[in-house]
Coordinates of C-alpha atoms in Angstrom, one line a residue:
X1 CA 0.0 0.0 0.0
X2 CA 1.0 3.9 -0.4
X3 CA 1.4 5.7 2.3
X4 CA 1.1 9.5 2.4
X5 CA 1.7 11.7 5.4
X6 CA 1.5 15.2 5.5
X7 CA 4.9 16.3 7.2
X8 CA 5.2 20.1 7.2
X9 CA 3.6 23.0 5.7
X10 CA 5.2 25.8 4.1
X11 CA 2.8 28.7 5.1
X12 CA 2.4 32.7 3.7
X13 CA 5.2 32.0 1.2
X14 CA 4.8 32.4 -2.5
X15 CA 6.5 29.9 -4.1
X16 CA 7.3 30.6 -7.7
X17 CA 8.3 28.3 -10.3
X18 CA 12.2 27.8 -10.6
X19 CA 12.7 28.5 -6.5
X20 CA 14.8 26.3 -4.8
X21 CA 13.9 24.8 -1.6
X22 CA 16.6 22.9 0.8
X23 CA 15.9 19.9 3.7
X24 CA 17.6 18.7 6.3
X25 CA 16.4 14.9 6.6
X26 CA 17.3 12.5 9.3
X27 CA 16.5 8.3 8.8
X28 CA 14.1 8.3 12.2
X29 CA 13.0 4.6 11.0
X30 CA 14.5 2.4 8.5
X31 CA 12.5 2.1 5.2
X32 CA 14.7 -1.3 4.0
X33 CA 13.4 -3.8 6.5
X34 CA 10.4 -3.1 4.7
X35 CA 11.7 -3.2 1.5
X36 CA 9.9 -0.3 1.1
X37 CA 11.0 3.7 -0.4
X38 CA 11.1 7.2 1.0
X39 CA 10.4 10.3 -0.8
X40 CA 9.7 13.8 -0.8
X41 CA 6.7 15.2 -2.0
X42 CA 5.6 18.7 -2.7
X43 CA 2.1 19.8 -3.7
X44 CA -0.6 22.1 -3.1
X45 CA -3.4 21.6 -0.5
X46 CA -6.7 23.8 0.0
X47 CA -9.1 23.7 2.9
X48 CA -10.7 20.7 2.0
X49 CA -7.5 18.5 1.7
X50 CA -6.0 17.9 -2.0
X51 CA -5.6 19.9 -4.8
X52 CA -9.1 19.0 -6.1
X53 CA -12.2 20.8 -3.8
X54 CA -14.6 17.7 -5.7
X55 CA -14.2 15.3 -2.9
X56 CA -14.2 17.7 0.0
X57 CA -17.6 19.0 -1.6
X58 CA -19.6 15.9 -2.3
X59 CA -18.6 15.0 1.5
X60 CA -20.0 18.4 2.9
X61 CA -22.7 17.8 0.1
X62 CA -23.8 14.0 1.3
X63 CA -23.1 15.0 4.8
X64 CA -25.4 18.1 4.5
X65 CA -28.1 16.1 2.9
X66 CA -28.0 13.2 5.7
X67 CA -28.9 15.6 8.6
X68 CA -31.6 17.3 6.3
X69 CA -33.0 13.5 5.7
X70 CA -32.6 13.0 9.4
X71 CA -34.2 16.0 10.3
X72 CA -37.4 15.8 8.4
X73 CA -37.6 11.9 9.9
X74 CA -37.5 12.9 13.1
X75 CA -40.5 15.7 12.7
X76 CA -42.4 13.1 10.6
X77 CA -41.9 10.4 13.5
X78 CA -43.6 13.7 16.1
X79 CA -46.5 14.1 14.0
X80 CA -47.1 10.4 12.6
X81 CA -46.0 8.3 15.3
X82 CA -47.9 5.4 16.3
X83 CA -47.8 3.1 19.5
X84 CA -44.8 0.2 19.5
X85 CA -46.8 -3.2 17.6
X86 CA -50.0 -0.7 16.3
X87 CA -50.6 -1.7 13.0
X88 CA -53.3 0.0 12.1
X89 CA -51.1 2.0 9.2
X90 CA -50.1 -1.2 7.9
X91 CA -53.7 -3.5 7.6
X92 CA -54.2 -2.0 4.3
X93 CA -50.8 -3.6 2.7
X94 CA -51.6 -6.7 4.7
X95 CA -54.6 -7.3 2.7
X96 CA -53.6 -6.5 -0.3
X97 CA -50.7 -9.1 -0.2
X98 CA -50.9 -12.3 -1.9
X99 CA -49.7 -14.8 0.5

C-alpha cells in the first residue's frame, strides 16, 4: 500500500516556479526492513484536503443532505407516530398481499 503523510507546511510563502527549496532529513525509521521507499513530495493543499475541492464538496454535500434526511424523519416520526406493535397503518398492505 501507499502511504502519504502530511509532514510540514510551508505557510504565507509564495512559491514561484524555478525556487529552490533545501531539507535537512534524518532516517528516524528504517525504510529497508520493509523493503519499502522514502520520498519527498511537494504539492498544493486547499481547505478541504488535495488539490481537487470535488471530494471535499460531495462529502459536505452527502453530509449536508443526511442531517436534512434525518431532520425531516424525526418531525415526521412527532406528527405520525404510532404506538410500539399498532398496526393500524399497515392493515391496508396486509390485505392486499398475496400470501
Amino acid at each position: 500500500p501507499e502511504l502519504i503523510t502530511v509532514d510540514r507546511v510551508i505557510q504565507n510563502t509564495d512559491l514561484k516556479k524555478g525556487d529552490e527549496l533545501s531539507f535537512n532529513l534524518k532516517n528516524i525509521w528504517n525504510a529497508r526492513k520493509f523493503n519499502a521507499e522514502k520520498s519527498i513530495i511537494i504539492t498544493t493543499m486547499s481547505w478541504l484536503g488535495g488539490k481537487s475541492d470535488f471530494l471535499g464538496v460531495a462529502y459536505i454535500s452527502v453530509g449536508a443532505t443526511m442531517i436534512i434526511a434525518g431532520l425531516v424523519i424525526l418531525v415526521l416520526s412527532f406528527y405520525q407516530n404510532r404506538e410500539p406493535g399498532e398496526i393500524m397503518h399497515f392493515a391496508s398492505a396486509i390485505r392486499k398481499a398475496k400470501w
